PDB file of C-alpha atoms in Angstrom:
ATOM      1  CA  MET A 152     143.422 143.477  91.877  1.00  0.00           C
ATOM      2  CA  ASN A 153     140.754 142.961  94.547  1.00  0.00           C
ATOM      3  CA  PRO A 154     141.877 141.207  97.720  1.00  0.00           C
ATOM      4  CA  ALA A 155     140.756 137.589  97.999  1.00  0.00           C
ATOM      5  CA  THR A 156     138.109 136.599 100.510  1.00  0.00           C
ATOM      6  CA  PHE A 157     139.388 134.278 103.219  1.00  0.00           C
ATOM      7  CA  LYS A 158     136.764 131.773 104.339  1.00  0.00           C
ATOM      8  CA  LEU A 159     137.043 130.831 107.987  1.00  0.00           C
ATOM      9  CA  ASP A 160     134.865 128.614 110.111  1.00  0.00           C
ATOM     10  CA  ARG A 161     132.738 130.748 112.427  1.00  0.00           C
ATOM     11  CA  ARG A 162     133.414 128.597 115.504  1.00  0.00           C
ATOM     12  CA  VAL A 163     137.186 128.555 114.925  1.00  0.00           C
ATOM     13  CA  PHE A 164     137.089 132.355 114.621  1.00  0.00           C
ATOM     14  CA  GLU A 165     135.094 132.703 117.849  1.00  0.00           C
ATOM     15  CA  LEU A 166     137.459 130.385 119.724  1.00  0.00           C
ATOM     16  CA  LEU A 167     140.572 132.200 118.489  1.00  0.00           C
ATOM     17  CA  LYS A 168     139.278 135.647 119.389  1.00  0.00           C
ATOM     18  CA  ASP A 169     138.640 134.311 122.909  1.00  0.00           C
ATOM     19  CA  GLY A 170     141.549 135.267 125.177  1.00  0.00           C
ATOM     20  CA  ASP A 171     142.096 131.633 126.199  1.00  0.00           C
ATOM     21  CA  PHE A 172     143.342 130.713 122.713  1.00  0.00           C
ATOM     22  CA  GLN A 173     145.949 133.394 122.020  1.00  0.00           C
ATOM     23  CA  ARG A 174     148.409 130.514 122.496  1.00  0.00           C
ATOM     24  CA  PHE A 175     147.069 127.097 121.530  1.00  0.00           C
ATOM     25  CA  THR A 176     147.730 123.646 120.117  1.00  0.00           C
ATOM     26  CA  ILE A 177     145.685 121.915 117.460  1.00  0.00           C
ATOM     27  CA  ARG A 178     144.605 119.414 120.106  1.00  0.00           C
ATOM     28  CA  SER A 179     143.348 122.116 122.509  1.00  0.00           C
ATOM     29  CA  LEU A 180     141.495 123.910 119.700  1.00  0.00           C
ATOM     30  CA  ARG A 181     139.998 120.608 118.516  1.00  0.00           C
ATOM     31  CA  ASP A 182     138.804 119.733 122.020  1.00  0.00           C
ATOM     32  CA  ALA A 183     137.196 123.158 122.514  1.00  0.00           C
ATOM     33  CA  TYR A 184     135.547 122.908 119.082  1.00  0.00           C
ATOM     34  CA  ALA A 185     134.261 119.394 119.856  1.00  0.00           C
ATOM     35  CA  ARG A 186     132.609 120.621 123.062  1.00  0.00           C
ATOM     36  CA  GLN A 187     130.514 123.032 120.972  1.00  0.00           C
ATOM     37  CA  LEU A 188     129.354 120.443 118.427  1.00  0.00           C
ATOM     38  CA  HIS A 189     125.951 118.805 118.545  1.00  0.00           C
ATOM     39  CA  GLY A 190     126.011 115.146 117.604  1.00  0.00           C
ATOM     40  CA  THR A 191     128.970 112.903 117.019  1.00  0.00           C
ATOM     41  CA  ILE A 192     131.978 113.228 114.759  1.00  0.00           C
ATOM     42  CA  SER A 193     135.184 111.244 114.639  1.00  0.00           C
ATOM     43  CA  ASP A 194     138.189 112.767 116.389  1.00  0.00           C
ATOM     44  CA  VAL A 195     140.304 112.118 113.292  1.00  0.00           C
ATOM     45  CA  GLU A 196     137.972 114.008 110.953  1.00  0.00           C
ATOM     46  CA  LEU A 197     137.713 116.892 113.401  1.00  0.00           C
ATOM     47  CA  TRP A 198     141.510 116.947 113.886  1.00  0.00           C
ATOM     48  CA  ARG A 199     142.045 117.131 110.097  1.00  0.00           C
ATOM     49  CA  PHE A 200     139.534 119.963 109.823  1.00  0.00           C
ATOM     50  CA  ILE A 201     141.141 121.983 112.649  1.00  0.00           C
ATOM     51  CA  TYR A 202     144.631 121.235 111.263  1.00  0.00           C
ATOM     52  CA  ASP A 203     143.619 122.581 107.835  1.00  0.00           C
ATOM     53  CA  GLN A 204     142.013 125.685 109.361  1.00  0.00           C
ATOM     54  CA  VAL A 205     145.134 126.449 111.428  1.00  0.00           C
ATOM     55  CA  HIS A 206     147.500 125.968 108.485  1.00  0.00           C
ATOM     56  CA  ARG A 207     145.356 128.183 106.268  1.00  0.00           C
ATOM     57  CA  LEU A 208     145.493 130.839 109.018  1.00  0.00           C
ATOM     58  CA  LYS A 209     149.264 130.368 109.196  1.00  0.00           C
ATOM     59  CA  ARG A 210     149.635 130.870 105.423  1.00  0.00           C
ATOM     60  CA  VAL A 211     147.815 134.219 105.515  1.00  0.00           C
ATOM     61  CA  GLY A 212     149.827 135.371 108.541  1.00  0.00           C
ATOM     62  CA  TRP A 213     147.070 135.379 111.148  1.00  0.00           C
ATOM     63  CA  VAL A 214     148.609 132.548 113.172  1.00  0.00           C
ATOM     64  CA  GLN A 215     152.297 131.957 113.831  1.00  0.00           C
ATOM     65  CA  GLN A 216     153.971 128.703 114.775  1.00  0.00           C
ATOM     66  CA  ASP A 217     155.970 128.857 117.999  1.00  0.00           C
ATOM     67  CA  PRO A 218     159.735 129.068 117.323  1.00  0.00           C
ATOM     68  CA  GLU A 219     160.219 125.904 119.378  1.00  0.00           C
ATOM     69  CA  ARG A 220     159.349 123.122 116.936  1.00  0.00           C
ATOM     70  CA  ARG A 221     157.642 120.047 118.352  1.00  0.00           C
ATOM     71  CA  ARG A 222     156.629 116.785 116.746  1.00  0.00           C
ATOM     72  CA  ARG A 223     153.544 116.591 118.946  1.00  0.00           C
ATOM     73  CA  ASP A 224     151.342 119.373 120.325  1.00  0.00           C
ATOM     74  CA  GLN A 225     152.990 122.171 118.355  1.00  0.00           C
ATOM     75  CA  VAL A 226     152.157 125.546 119.890  1.00  0.00           C
ATOM     76  CA  PHE A 227     150.683 128.332 117.745  1.00  0.00           C
ATOM     77  CA  HIS A 228     150.168 132.030 118.535  1.00  0.00           C
ATOM     78  CA  VAL A 229     147.299 134.190 117.275  1.00  0.00           C
ATOM     79  CA  LEU A 230     148.493 137.447 115.693  1.00  0.00           C
ATOM     80  CA  GLU A 231     146.551 140.518 114.601  1.00  0.00           C
ATOM     81  CA  LYS A 232     144.345 140.022 111.548  1.00  0.00           C
ATOM     82  CA  PRO A 233     146.466 140.872 108.476  1.00  0.00           C
ATOM     83  CA  ASN A 234     145.655 144.221 106.842  1.00  0.00           C
ATOM     84  CA  GLY A 235     143.552 143.935 103.724  1.00  0.00           C
ATOM     85  CA  LEU A 236     142.351 140.422 104.535  1.00  0.00           C
ATOM     86  CA  ILE A 237     138.627 140.101 103.901  1.00  0.00           C
ATOM     87  CA  VAL A 238     137.194 137.396 106.141  1.00  0.00           C
ATOM     88  CA  SER A 239     134.031 135.494 105.346  1.00  0.00           C
ATOM     89  CA  LEU A 240     132.764 133.483 108.312  1.00  0.00           C
ATOM     90  CA  VAL A 241     131.147 130.234 107.216  1.00  0.00           C
ATOM     91  CA  GLN A 242     129.245 127.448 108.900  1.00  0.00           C
ATOM     92  CA  HIS A 243     131.297 124.338 108.211  1.00  0.00           C
ATOM     93  CA  ARG A 244     129.761 121.006 107.297  1.00  0.00           C
ATOM     94  CA  LEU A 245     130.996 119.523 110.587  1.00  0.00           C
ATOM     95  CA  TYR A 246     128.364 121.612 112.299  1.00  0.00           C
ATOM     96  CA  ASN A 247     125.232 119.836 111.195  1.00  0.00           C
ATOM     97  CA  PRO A 248     122.031 121.488 112.352  1.00  0.00           C
ATOM     98  CA  LEU A 249     120.253 118.257 111.391  1.00  0.00           C
ATOM     99  CA  ASN A 250     121.781 116.747 114.515  1.00  0.00           C
ATOM    100  CA  GLU A 251     119.819 119.200 116.632  1.00  0.00           C
ATOM    101  CA  PRO A 252     116.218 118.466 117.567  1.00  0.00           C
ATOM    102  CA  GLN A 253     113.766 119.871 115.050  1.00  0.00           C
ATOM    103  CA  SER A 254     110.339 121.242 115.658  1.00  0.00           C
ATOM    104  CA  GLU A 255     107.331 119.685 113.938  1.00  0.00           C
ATOM    105  CA  GLU A 256     106.982 122.846 111.858  1.00  0.00           C
ATOM    106  CA  ASN A 257     110.478 122.375 110.397  1.00  0.00           C
ATOM    107  CA  GLU A 258     109.714 118.757 109.563  1.00  0.00           C
ATOM    108  CA  LYS A 259     106.633 119.735 107.540  1.00  0.00           C
ATOM    109  CA  ILE A 260     108.615 122.039 105.237  1.00  0.00           C
ATOM    110  CA  ALA A 261     110.853 119.768 103.196  1.00  0.00           C
ATOM    111  CA  PRO A 262     112.744 121.244 100.227  1.00  0.00           C
ATOM    112  CA  PRO A 263     111.962 119.664  96.852  1.00  0.00           C
ATOM    113  CA  LYS A 264     114.548 117.261  95.439  1.00  0.00           C
ATOM    114  CA  VAL A 265     115.441 119.658  92.629  1.00  0.00           C
ATOM    115  CA  LEU A 266     116.264 122.474  95.052  1.00  0.00           C
ATOM    116  CA  SER A 267     118.380 120.201  97.227  1.00  0.00           C
ATOM    117  CA  GLU A 268     120.346 118.959  94.187  1.00  0.00           C
ATOM    118  CA  LEU A 269     120.844 122.548  93.029  1.00  0.00           C
ATOM    119  CA  SER A 270     122.119 123.620  96.445  1.00  0.00           C
ATOM    120  CA  SER A 271     124.336 120.510  96.565  1.00  0.00           C
ATOM    121  CA  THR A 272     125.799 121.444  93.194  1.00  0.00           C
ATOM    122  CA  ARG A 273     126.464 125.019  94.308  1.00  0.00           C
ATOM    123  CA  ARG A 274     128.012 123.815  97.555  1.00  0.00           C
ATOM    124  CA  LEU A 275     130.258 121.363  95.681  1.00  0.00           C
ATOM    125  CA  GLU A 276     131.321 124.049  93.191  1.00  0.00           C
ATOM    126  CA  SER A 277     132.185 126.395  96.053  1.00  0.00           C
ATOM    127  CA  LEU A 278     134.078 123.639  97.840  1.00  0.00           C
ATOM    128  CA  ALA A 279     135.967 122.783  94.628  1.00  0.00           C
ATOM    129  CA  LYS A 280     137.090 126.414  94.255  1.00  0.00           C
ATOM    130  CA  GLU A 281     138.266 126.545  97.860  1.00  0.00           C
ATOM    131  CA  ILE A 282     140.136 123.237  97.584  1.00  0.00           C
ATOM    132  CA  ARG A 283     141.691 124.245  94.245  1.00  0.00           C
ATOM    133  CA  LEU A 284     143.013 127.454  95.830  1.00  0.00           C
ATOM    134  CA  ASP A 285     144.402 125.560  98.843  1.00  0.00           C
ATOM    135  CA  MET A 286     145.952 122.945  96.537  1.00  0.00           C
ATOM    136  CA  LEU A 287     147.677 125.581  94.386  1.00  0.00           C
ATOM    137  CA  THR A 288     148.973 127.274  97.529  1.00  0.00           C
ATOM    138  CA  ALA A 289     150.367 123.979  98.837  1.00  0.00           C
ATOM    139  CA  LEU A 290     151.929 123.193  95.438  1.00  0.00           C
ATOM    140  CA  GLY A 291     153.591 126.614  95.336  1.00  0.00           C
ATOM    141  CA  GLU A 292     154.806 126.184  98.894  1.00  0.00           C
ATOM    142  CA  ALA A 293     156.292 122.744  98.124  1.00  0.00           C
ATOM    143  CA  GLU A 294     157.889 124.069  94.945  1.00  0.00           C
ATOM    144  CA  ARG A 295     159.503 126.963  96.819  1.00  0.00           C
ATOM    145  CA  TYR A 296     160.832 124.707  99.615  1.00  0.00           C
ATOM    146  CA  LYS A 297     162.381 122.386  97.035  1.00  0.00           C
ATOM    147  CA  GLN A 298     163.908 125.337  95.224  1.00  0.00           C
ATOM    148  CA  LEU A 299     165.309 126.667  98.519  1.00  0.00           C
ATOM    149  CA  PHE A 300     167.061 123.489  99.536  1.00  0.00           C
ATOM    150  CA  THR A 301     168.278 122.902  95.981  1.00  0.00           C
ATOM    151  CA  GLU A 302     169.821 126.387  95.798  1.00  0.00           C
ATOM    152  CA  MET A 303     170.989 126.401  99.439  1.00  0.00           C
ATOM    153  CA  PRO A 304     171.809 122.832 100.508  1.00  0.00           C
ATOM    154  CA  ALA A 305     172.563 124.009 104.066  1.00  0.00           C
ATOM    155  CA  LEU A 306     168.829 124.672 104.508  1.00  0.00           C
ATOM    156  CA  ARG A 307     167.799 121.162 103.489  1.00  0.00           C
ATOM    157  CA  ALA A 308     167.658 119.762 107.034  1.00  0.00           C
ATOM    158  CA  ARG A 309     165.528 122.684 108.215  1.00  0.00           C
ATOM    159  CA  VAL A 310     162.993 122.870 105.396  1.00  0.00           C
ATOM    160  CA  GLU A 311     162.743 119.295 104.130  1.00  0.00           C
ATOM    161  CA  ASP A 312     160.004 118.351 106.630  1.00  0.00           C
ATOM    162  CA  ASP A 313     157.993 121.424 105.593  1.00  0.00           C
ATOM    163  CA  TYR A 314     158.520 120.510 101.934  1.00  0.00           C
ATOM    164  CA  ILE A 315     157.261 116.954 102.488  1.00  0.00           C
ATOM    165  CA  GLU A 316     154.280 118.234 104.486  1.00  0.00           C
ATOM    166  CA  ALA A 317     153.322 120.746 101.757  1.00  0.00           C
ATOM    167  CA  ARG A 318     153.754 118.118  99.027  1.00  0.00           C
ATOM    168  CA  ASP A 319     151.610 115.598 100.904  1.00  0.00           C
ATOM    169  CA  ARG A 320     148.959 118.237 101.598  1.00  0.00           C
ATOM    170  CA  SER A 321     148.781 119.144  97.897  1.00  0.00           C
ATOM    171  CA  SER A 322     148.425 115.454  96.981  1.00  0.00           C
ATOM    172  CA  ARG A 323     145.583 114.986  99.481  1.00  0.00           C
ATOM    173  CA  LEU A 324     143.872 118.120  98.208  1.00  0.00           C
ATOM    174  CA  LEU A 325     144.177 116.859  94.630  1.00  0.00           C
ATOM    175  CA  GLY A 326     142.374 113.685  95.719  1.00  0.00           C
ATOM    176  CA  HIS A 327     139.643 115.752  97.385  1.00  0.00           C
ATOM    177  CA  LEU A 328     139.301 117.897  94.258  1.00  0.00           C
ATOM    178  CA  ARG A 329     138.985 114.860  91.978  1.00  0.00           C
ATOM    179  CA  ALA A 330     136.308 113.337  94.218  1.00  0.00           C
ATOM    180  CA  ILE A 331     134.292 116.566  94.202  1.00  0.00           C
ATOM    181  CA  GLU A 332     134.652 117.054  90.445  1.00  0.00           C
ATOM    182  CA  ASN A 333     133.542 113.447  89.800  1.00  0.00           C
ATOM    183  CA  THR A 334     130.546 113.953  92.086  1.00  0.00           C
ATOM    184  CA  LEU A 335     129.660 117.172  90.261  1.00  0.00           C
ATOM    185  CA  LYS A 336     129.830 115.376  86.900  1.00  0.00           C
ATOM    186  CA  MET A 337     127.533 112.685  88.269  1.00  0.00           C
ATOM    187  CA  LEU A 338     125.013 115.273  89.533  1.00  0.00           C
ATOM    188  CA  VAL A 339     125.034 117.186  86.246  1.00  0.00           C
ATOM    189  CA  ALA A 340     124.596 113.981  84.227  1.00  0.00           C
ATOM    190  CA  ALA A 341     121.605 112.869  86.341  1.00  0.00           C
TER     191      ALA A 341
END
């Protein structure tokens, strides 16, 4: 079986390989990411994006949560890239080059509506695959946590918060997936 490709935001990757972020919090990573953005974006949306990126990195073993658990400003540590992990650096939608000033030449070349709908469809299909994979991972994680504290009740207090977090994440991802699939159906029907 071929190893799966792990998609990672280019700016998150660049920040994490910087020596200043070998030990970080989601807040510090979000603030550094925000300083690099052109245009405006809500802190909440950016926090969710960074949170998802960090937890995806944690699942593949590239980032480790500090042993000291905190409710706020949890510390994470960057580890070596896992062997066999194929990384694909992507430009995330939060980085919108349309927010940057454009030259007159760029304004003259506008893509036809058909091409933009086709690229939108491809982008949505790609996003749906990524979200489906993340959702299945979160579902499996929640299922395993529940199984652990069912089989070993002594672990319940330690893993119940992680179980609830994984379950909630899978529910949110299911909502995202439904929204994207409905949008795709609408685009195909048009």
